[in-house]
Tab-separated table of C-alpha atoms in Angstrom:
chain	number	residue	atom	x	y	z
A	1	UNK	CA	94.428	98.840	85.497
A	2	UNK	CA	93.546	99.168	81.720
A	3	UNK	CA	94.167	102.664	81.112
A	4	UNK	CA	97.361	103.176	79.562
A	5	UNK	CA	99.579	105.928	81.217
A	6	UNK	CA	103.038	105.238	79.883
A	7	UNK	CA	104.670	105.543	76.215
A	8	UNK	CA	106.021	102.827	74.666
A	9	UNK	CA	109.909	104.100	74.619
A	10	UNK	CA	109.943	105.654	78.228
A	11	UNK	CA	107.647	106.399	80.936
A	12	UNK	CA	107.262	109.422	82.214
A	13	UNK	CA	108.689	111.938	85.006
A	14	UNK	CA	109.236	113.248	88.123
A	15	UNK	CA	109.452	115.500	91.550
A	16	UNK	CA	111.898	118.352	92.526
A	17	UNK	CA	115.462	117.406	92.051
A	18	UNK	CA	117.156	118.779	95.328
A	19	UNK	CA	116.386	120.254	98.800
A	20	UNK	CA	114.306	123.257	98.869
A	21	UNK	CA	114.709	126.438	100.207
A	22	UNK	CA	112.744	128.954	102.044
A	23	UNK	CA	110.896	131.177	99.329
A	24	UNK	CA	112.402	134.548	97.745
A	25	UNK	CA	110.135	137.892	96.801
A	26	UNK	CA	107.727	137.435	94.260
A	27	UNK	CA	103.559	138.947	93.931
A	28	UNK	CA	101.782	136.622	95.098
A	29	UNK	CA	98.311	135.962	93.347
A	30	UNK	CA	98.843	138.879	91.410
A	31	UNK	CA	99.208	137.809	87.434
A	32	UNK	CA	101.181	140.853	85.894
A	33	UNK	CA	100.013	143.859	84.070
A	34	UNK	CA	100.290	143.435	80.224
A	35	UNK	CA	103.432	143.963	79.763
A	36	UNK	CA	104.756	141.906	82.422
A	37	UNK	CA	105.334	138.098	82.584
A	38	UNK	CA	104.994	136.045	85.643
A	39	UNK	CA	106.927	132.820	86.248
A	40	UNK	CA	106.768	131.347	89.479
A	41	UNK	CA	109.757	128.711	89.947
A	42	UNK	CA	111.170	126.552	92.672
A	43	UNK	CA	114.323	127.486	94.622
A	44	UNK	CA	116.766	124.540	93.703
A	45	UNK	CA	119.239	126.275	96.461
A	46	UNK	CA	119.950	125.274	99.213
A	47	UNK	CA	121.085	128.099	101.106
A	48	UNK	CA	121.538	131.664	100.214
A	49	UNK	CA	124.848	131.459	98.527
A	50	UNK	CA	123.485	128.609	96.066
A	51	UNK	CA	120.072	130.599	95.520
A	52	UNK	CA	118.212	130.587	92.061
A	53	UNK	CA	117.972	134.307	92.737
A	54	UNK	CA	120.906	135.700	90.669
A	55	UNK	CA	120.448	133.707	87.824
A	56	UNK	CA	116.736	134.645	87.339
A	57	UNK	CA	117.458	138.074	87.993
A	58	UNK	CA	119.938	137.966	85.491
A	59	UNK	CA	117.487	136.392	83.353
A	60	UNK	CA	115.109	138.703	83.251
A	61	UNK	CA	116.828	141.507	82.941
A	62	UNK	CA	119.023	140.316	79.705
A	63	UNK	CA	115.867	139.574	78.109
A	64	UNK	CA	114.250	143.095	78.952
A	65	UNK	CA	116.914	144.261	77.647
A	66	UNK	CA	116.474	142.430	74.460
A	67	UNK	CA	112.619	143.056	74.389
A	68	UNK	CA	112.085	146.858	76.265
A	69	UNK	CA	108.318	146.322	76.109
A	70	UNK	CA	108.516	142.660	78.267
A	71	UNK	CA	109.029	142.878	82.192
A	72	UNK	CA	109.788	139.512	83.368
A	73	UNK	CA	108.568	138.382	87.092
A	74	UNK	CA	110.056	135.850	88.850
A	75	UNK	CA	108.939	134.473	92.306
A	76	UNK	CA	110.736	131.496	93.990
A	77	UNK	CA	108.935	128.901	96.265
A	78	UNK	CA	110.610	125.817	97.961
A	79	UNK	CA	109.884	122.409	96.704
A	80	UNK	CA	107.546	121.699	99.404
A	81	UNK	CA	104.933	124.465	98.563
A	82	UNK	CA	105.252	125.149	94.805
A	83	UNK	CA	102.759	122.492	93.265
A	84	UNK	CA	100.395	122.883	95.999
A	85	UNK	CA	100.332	126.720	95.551
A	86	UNK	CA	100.149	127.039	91.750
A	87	UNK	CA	97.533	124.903	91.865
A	88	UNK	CA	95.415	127.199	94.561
A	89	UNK	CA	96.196	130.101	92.169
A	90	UNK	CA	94.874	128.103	89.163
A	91	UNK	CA	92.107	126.974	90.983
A	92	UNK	CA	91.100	130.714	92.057
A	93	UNK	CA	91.697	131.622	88.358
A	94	UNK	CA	94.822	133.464	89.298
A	95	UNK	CA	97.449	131.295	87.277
A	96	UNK	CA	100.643	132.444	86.561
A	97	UNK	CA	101.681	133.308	82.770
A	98	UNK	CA	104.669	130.559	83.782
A	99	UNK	CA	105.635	127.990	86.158
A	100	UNK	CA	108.696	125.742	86.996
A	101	UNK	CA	108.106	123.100	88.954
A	102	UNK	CA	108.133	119.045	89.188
A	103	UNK	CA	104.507	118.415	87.557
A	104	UNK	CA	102.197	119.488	84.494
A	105	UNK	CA	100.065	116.630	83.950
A	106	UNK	CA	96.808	118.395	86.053
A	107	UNK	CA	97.066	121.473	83.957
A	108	UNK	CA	97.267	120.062	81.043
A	109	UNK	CA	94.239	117.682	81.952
A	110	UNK	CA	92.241	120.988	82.733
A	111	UNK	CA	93.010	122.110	79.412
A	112	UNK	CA	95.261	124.947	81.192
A	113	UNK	CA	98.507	124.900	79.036
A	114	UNK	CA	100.127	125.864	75.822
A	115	UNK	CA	101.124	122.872	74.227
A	116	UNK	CA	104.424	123.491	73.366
A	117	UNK	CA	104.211	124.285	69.525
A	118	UNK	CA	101.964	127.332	70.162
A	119	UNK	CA	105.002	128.773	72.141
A	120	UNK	CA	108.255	127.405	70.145
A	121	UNK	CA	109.628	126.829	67.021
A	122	UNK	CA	109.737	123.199	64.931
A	123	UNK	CA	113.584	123.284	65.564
A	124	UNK	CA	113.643	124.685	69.450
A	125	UNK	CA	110.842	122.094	69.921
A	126	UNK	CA	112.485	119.181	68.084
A	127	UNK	CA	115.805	119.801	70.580
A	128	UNK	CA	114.697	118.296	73.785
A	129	UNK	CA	116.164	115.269	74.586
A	130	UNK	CA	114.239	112.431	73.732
A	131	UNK	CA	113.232	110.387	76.903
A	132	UNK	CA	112.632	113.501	78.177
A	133	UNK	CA	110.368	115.123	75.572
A	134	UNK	CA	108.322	111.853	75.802
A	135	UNK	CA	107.715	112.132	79.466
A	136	UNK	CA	107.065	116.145	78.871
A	137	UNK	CA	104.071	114.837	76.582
A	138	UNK	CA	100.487	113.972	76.919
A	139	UNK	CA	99.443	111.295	74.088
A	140	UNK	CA	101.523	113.229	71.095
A	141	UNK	CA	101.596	116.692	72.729
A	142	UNK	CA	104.346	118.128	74.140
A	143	UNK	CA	103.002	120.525	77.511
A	144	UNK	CA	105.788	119.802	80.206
A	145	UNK	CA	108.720	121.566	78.659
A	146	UNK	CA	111.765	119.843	80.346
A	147	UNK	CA	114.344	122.303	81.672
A	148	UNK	CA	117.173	120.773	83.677
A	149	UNK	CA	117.513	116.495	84.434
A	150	UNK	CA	119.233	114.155	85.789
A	151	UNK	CA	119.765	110.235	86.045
A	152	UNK	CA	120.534	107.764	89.026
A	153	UNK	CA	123.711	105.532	89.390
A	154	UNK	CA	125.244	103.260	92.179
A	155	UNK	CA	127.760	105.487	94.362
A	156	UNK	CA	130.803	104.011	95.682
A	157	UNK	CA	133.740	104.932	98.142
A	158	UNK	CA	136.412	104.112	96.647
A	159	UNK	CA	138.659	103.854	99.998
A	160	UNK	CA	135.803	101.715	101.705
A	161	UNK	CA	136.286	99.663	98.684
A	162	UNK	CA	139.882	99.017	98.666
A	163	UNK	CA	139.539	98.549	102.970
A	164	UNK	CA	137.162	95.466	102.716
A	165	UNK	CA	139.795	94.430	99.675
A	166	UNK	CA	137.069	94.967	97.067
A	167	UNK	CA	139.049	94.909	93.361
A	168	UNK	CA	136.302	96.542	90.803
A	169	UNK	CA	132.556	97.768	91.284
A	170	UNK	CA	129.243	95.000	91.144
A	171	UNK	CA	128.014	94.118	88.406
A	172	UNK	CA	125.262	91.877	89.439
A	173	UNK	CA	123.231	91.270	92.564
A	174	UNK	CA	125.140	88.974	94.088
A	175	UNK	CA	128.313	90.873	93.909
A	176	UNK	CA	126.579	94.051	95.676
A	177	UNK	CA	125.500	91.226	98.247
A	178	UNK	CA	129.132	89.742	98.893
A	179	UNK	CA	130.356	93.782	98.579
A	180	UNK	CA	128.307	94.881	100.982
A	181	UNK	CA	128.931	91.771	103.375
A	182	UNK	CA	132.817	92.554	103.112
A	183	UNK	CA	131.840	96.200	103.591
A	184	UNK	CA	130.295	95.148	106.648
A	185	UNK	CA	132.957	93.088	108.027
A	186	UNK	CA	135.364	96.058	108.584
A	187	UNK	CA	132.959	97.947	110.238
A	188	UNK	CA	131.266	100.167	107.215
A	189	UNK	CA	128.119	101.747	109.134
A	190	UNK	CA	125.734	101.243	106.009
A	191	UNK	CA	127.411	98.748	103.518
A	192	UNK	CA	124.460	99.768	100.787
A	193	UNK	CA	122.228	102.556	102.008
A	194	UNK	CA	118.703	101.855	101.065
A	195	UNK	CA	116.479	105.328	101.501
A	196	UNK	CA	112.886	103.814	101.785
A	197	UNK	CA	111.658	106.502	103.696
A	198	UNK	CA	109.114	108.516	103.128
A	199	UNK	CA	111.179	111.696	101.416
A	200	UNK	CA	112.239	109.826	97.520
A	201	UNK	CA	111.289	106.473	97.753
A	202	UNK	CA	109.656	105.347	94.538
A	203	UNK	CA	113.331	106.438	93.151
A	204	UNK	CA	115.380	103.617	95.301
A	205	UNK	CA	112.292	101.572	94.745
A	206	UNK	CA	112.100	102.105	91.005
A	207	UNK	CA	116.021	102.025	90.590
A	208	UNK	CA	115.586	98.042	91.875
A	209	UNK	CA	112.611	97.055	90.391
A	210	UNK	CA	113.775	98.037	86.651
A	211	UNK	CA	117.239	96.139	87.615
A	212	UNK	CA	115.365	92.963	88.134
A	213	UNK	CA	113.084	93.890	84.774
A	214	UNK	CA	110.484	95.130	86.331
A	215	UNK	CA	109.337	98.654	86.762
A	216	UNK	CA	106.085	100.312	87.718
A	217	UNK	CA	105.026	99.684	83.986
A	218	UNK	CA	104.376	96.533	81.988
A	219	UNK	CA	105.035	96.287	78.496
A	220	UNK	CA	101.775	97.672	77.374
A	221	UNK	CA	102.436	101.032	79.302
A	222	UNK	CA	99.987	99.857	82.394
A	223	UNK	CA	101.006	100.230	85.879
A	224	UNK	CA	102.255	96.464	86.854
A	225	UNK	CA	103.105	97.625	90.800
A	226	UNK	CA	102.595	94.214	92.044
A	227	UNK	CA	104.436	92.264	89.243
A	228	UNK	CA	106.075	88.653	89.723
A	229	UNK	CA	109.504	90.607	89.238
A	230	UNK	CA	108.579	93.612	91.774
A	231	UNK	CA	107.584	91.085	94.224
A	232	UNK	CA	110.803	88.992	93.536
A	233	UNK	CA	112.629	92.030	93.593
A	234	UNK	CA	111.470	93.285	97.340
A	235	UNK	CA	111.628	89.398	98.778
A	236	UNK	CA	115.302	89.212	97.565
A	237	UNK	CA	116.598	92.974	99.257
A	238	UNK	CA	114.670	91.715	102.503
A	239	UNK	CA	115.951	88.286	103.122
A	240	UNK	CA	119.558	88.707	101.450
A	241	UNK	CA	120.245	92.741	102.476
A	242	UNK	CA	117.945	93.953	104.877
A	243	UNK	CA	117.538	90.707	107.392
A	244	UNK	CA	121.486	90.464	106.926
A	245	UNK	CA	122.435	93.546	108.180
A	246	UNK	CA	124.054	95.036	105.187
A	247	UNK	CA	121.618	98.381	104.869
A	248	UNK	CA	123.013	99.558	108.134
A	249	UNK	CA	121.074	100.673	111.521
A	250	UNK	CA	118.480	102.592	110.187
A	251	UNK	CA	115.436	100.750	108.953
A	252	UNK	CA	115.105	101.308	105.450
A	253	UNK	CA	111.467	102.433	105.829
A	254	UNK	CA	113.049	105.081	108.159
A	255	UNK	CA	116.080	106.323	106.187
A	256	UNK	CA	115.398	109.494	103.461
A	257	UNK	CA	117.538	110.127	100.791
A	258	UNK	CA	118.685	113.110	102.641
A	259	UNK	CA	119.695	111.259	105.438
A	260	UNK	CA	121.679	108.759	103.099
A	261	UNK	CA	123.138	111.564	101.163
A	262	UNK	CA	124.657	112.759	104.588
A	263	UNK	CA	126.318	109.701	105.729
A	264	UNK	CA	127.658	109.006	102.914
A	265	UNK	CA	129.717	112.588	103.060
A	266	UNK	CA	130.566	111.610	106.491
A	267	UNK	CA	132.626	108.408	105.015
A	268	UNK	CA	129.678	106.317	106.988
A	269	UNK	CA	128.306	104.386	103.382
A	270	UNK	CA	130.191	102.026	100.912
A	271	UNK	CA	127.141	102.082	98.441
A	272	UNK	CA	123.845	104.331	97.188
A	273	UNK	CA	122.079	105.386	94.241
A	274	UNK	CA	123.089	109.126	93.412
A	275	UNK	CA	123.275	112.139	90.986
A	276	UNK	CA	125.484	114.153	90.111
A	277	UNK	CA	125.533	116.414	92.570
A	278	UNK	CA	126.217	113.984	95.239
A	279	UNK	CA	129.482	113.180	93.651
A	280	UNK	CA	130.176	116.528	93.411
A	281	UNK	CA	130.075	117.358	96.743
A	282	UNK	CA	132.122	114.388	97.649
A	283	UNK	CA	134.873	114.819	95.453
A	284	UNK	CA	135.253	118.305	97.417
A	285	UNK	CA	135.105	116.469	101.110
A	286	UNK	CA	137.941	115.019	99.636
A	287	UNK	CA	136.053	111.508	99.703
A	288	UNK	CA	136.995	109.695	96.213
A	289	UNK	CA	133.983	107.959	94.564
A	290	UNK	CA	132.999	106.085	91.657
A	291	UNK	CA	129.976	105.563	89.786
A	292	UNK	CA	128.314	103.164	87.731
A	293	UNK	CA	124.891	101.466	86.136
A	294	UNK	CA	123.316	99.917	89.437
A	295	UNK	CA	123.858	96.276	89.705
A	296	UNK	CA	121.291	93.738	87.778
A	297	UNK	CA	119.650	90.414	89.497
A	298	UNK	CA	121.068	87.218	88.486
A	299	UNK	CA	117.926	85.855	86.484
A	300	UNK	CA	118.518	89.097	84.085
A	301	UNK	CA	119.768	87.272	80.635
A	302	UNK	CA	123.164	87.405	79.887
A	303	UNK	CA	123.846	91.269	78.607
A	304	UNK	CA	120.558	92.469	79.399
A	305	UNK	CA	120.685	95.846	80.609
A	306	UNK	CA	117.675	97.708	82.108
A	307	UNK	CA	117.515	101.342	81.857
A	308	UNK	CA	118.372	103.601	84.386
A	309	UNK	CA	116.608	106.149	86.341
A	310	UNK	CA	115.851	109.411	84.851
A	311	UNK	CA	114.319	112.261	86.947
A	312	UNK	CA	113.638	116.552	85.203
A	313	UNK	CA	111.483	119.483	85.959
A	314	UNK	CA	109.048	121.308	83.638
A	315	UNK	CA	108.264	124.386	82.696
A	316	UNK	CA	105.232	125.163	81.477
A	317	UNK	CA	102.874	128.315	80.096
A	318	UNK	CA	99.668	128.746	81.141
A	319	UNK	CA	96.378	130.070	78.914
A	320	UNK	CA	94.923	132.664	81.281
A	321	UNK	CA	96.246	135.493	80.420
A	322	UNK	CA	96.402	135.225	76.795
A	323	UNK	CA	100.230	135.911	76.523
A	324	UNK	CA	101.463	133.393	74.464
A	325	UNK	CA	103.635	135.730	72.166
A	326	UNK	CA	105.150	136.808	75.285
A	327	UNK	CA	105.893	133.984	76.754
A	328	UNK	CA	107.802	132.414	73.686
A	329	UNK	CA	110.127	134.954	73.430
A	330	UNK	CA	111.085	134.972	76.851
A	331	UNK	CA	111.368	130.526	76.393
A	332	UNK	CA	113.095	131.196	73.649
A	333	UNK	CA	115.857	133.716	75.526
A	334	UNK	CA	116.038	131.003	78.367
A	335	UNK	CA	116.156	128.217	76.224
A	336	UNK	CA	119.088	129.479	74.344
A	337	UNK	CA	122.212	126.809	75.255
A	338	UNK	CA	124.568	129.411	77.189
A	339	UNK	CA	121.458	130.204	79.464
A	340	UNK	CA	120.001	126.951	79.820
A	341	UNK	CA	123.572	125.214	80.330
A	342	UNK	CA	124.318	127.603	83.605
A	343	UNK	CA	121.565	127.228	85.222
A	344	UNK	CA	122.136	123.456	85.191
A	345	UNK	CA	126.158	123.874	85.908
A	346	UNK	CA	124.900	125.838	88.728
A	347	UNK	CA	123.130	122.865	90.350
A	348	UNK	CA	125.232	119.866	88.391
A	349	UNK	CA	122.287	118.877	87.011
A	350	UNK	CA	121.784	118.346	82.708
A	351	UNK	CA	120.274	120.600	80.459
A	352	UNK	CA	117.466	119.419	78.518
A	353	UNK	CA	118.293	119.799	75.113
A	354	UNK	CA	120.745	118.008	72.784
A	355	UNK	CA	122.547	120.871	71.399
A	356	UNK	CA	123.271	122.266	75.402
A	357	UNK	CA	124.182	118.782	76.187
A	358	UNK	CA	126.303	118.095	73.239
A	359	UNK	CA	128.190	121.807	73.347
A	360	UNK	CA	127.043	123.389	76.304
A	361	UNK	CA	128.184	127.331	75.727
A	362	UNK	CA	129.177	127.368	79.547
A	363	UNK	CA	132.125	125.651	78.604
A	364	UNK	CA	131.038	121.677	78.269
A	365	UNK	CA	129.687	119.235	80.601
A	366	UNK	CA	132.155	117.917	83.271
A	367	UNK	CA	133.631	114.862	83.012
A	368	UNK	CA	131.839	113.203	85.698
A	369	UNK	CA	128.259	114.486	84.309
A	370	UNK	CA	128.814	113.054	81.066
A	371	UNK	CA	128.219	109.462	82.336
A	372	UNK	CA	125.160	110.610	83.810
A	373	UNK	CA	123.990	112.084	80.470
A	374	UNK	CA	124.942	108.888	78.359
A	375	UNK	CA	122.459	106.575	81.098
A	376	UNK	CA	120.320	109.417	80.720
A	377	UNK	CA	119.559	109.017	76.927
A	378	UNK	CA	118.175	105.780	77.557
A	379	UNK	CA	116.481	106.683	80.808
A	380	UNK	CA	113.101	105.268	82.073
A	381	UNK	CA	111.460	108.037	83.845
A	382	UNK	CA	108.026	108.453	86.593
A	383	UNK	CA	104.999	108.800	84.612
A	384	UNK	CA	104.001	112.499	85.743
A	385	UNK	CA	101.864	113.313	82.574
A	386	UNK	CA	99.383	110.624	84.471
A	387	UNK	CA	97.526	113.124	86.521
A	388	UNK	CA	96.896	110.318	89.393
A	389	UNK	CA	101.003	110.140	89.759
A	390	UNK	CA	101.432	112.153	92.391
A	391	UNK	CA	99.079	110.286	94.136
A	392	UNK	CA	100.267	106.837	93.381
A	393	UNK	CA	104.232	108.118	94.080
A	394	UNK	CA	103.204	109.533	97.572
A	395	UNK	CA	101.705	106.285	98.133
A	396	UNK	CA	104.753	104.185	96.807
A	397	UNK	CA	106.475	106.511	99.274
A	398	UNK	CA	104.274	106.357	102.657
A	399	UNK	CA	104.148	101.956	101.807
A	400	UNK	CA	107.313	100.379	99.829
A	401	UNK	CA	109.841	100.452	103.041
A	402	UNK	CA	107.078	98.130	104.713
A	403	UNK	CA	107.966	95.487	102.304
A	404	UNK	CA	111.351	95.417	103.583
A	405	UNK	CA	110.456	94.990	107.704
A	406	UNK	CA	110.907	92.366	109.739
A	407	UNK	CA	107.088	91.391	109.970
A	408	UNK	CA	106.800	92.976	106.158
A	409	UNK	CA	105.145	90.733	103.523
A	410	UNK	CA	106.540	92.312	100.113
A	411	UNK	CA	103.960	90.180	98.168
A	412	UNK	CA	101.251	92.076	100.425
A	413	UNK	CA	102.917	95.301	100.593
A	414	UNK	CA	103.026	95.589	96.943
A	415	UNK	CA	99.038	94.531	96.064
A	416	UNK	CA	98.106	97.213	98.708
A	417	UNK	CA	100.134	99.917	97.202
A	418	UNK	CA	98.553	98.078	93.694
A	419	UNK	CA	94.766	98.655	94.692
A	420	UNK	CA	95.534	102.355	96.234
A	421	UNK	CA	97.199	103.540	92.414
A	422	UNK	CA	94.126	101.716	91.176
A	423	UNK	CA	91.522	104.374	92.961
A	424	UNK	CA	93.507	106.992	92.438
A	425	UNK	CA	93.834	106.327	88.659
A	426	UNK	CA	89.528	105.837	88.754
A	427	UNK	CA	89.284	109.399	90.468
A	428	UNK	CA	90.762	111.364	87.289
């Protein structure tokens, strides 16, 4: 493929960042009377206690407050529905003044969106972090405005650790290889759990790729899927941790990140990639974990280190309804770093600016987060202003975990999933 898709100092972004929940109230296809803005957003809870509900209601009624003349709608979705369903409204001509969700690039292709500095100011603008304002943009305009992110590192139980007499965390391949093998040796269910099903896998599959210096990108910003280093990279987790035993029972191609996530709460996984949630939630099972930059492959030069994982949702505004003085107020109100830092505290995730990251008004980032917003400064992220990505990541999805099988060719695997991007990238 010739047509460049990523920016030279990151690539681009991403899907929802946790397990969805069953949709709350909302209008339906119905766009608002004047004085009412509509923002349809996904429900990052995952039950009723941890539902986005309160804090949008809060939301919108602070800001009406603020600006009498401005209603503010909000309808939740889950994960699985939202982009599908905004883009049948937008289709139908019903689009919503505002959406929240884990892609833009479409809209923005259809000439649907506000770029962002119809809506805010140079300085609100000019505060987004920076890997993530790049993957918010299409060529120099900004139209996915990030709201909350996060980053991936390697997970590890600390008290499977000291059991198999491990003394300090990988660093390269071959020490997650020998970790994993003395893991394995007292019994650890899943030494390194490797989530290749069909639920997040072009994260665990991008996570490995960029650690062995490759990516889904080459260094002209064209997809490079079946690259000498991705087809290295899928060769070496088949014949030294898959065909060894150390990923645990599960097939790879099997095993969602859900599923992974689980086990390892249940004490049942020395090693995964995570965010910060996940260690959250550990920490208060009372499991003790550490985290840090996912081992790199021996051929890596010496102090070479590849970036990590970045994933964020976007908001955006859409042009139907000609209420782009509305809608920047009301960005502007959530935007503000007390708002914008607890809706992220809320779900342990990062706000997307540098002043909320730097001084969040909700009282500062926890210690634990921080690490994930340092590897998230210099984060390489899925290239969702291409408007073929979410075809080419569902096919990374429904494919990569073959590469790993017994009867899997990874060199195969990976020119298959190669040609598939290709058409999709043709269609748009």
């Amino acid at each position: 493929m010739q047509r460049r898709i990523f920016g030279t100092t990151a690539t681009t972004a991403v899907l929802g960042l946790l397990i969805p929940l069953a949709g709350c109230g909302g209008s339906g296809d119905s766009a608002g009377d004047s004085g009412t803005l509509h923002l349809v957003a996904a429900e990052y809870g995952d039950s009723p206690a941890t539902s986005s509900k309160p804090y949008w209601d809060r939301m919108a009624a602070d800001f009406t407050e603020q600006n009498p003349g401005i209603k503010v709608e909000v309808e939740l979705l889950p994960w699985a529905d939202i982009d599908r369903e905004v883009s049948r409204r937008v289709k139908d001509g019903k689009s919503p003044d505002m959406a929240l969700m884990g892609s833009y690039s479409d809209f923005a292709a259809q000439g649907k969106l506000y770029p962002a500095d119809e809506l805010l100011s140079v300085t609100a603008e000019a505060n987004f972090l920076q890997p993530l304002a790049d993957a918010g943009s299409v060529g120099s305009t900004l139209y996915g405005l990030p709201f909350v992110a996060s980053s991936r590192l390697l997970f590890y139980n600390e008290a499977l650790f000291a059991k198999a007499g491990i003394k300090e965390a990988p660093k390269t391949w071959s020490d997650l290889k020998a970790d994993a093998k003395a893991l394995k040796d007292k019994g650890v269910k899943y030494p390194y759990a490797l989530p290749l099903g069909p639920e997040e896998a072009h994260a665990e599959a991008l996570i490995w790729e960029l650690s062995n210096g490759g990516g889904y990108a080459d260094s002209s910003g064209n997809y490079s899927l079946d690259s000498d280093q991705n087809i290295a990279t899928w060769s070496w987790v088949k014949e030294h941790m898959v065909a060894t035993g150390l990923t645990g029972p599960t097939p790879p191609s099997q095993l969602n990140r859900a599923e992974a996530f689980a086990a390892f709460l249940r004490g049942e996984v020395g090693m995964v990639n995570g965010y910060p949630s996940l260690a959250h939630e550990a920490r208060s099972k009372g499991i003790g974990v550490a985290t840090v930059a996912m081992p790199v492959s021996d051929n890596l030069g010496t102090g070479e280190v590849p970036p990590t994982v970045g994933v964020a949702d976007w908001m955006m505004a859409f042009k139907q309804n000609g209420k782009r003085a509305e809608i920047g107020k009301f960005l502007d109100f959530v935007y503000q770093d007390k708002n914008l830092s607890d809706f992220a505290g809320r779900y342990h995730l990062l706000p997307s600016t540098v002043t909320a990251s730097r001084t969040p008004a909700g009282g500062g980032l926890d210690k634990n987060d921080t690490q994930f917003l340092n590897a998230l400064r210099g984060a390489q992220l899925y290239p969702v202003n291409d408007p073929s990505w979410l075809t080419v990541s569902d096919t990374i999805k429904r494919n990569i975990g073959r590469a790993v099988e017994p009867s899997g060719d990874p060199k195969l695997v990976l020119e298959d999933i190669a040609s598939q991007a290709s058409q999709a990238s043709k269609k748009h």
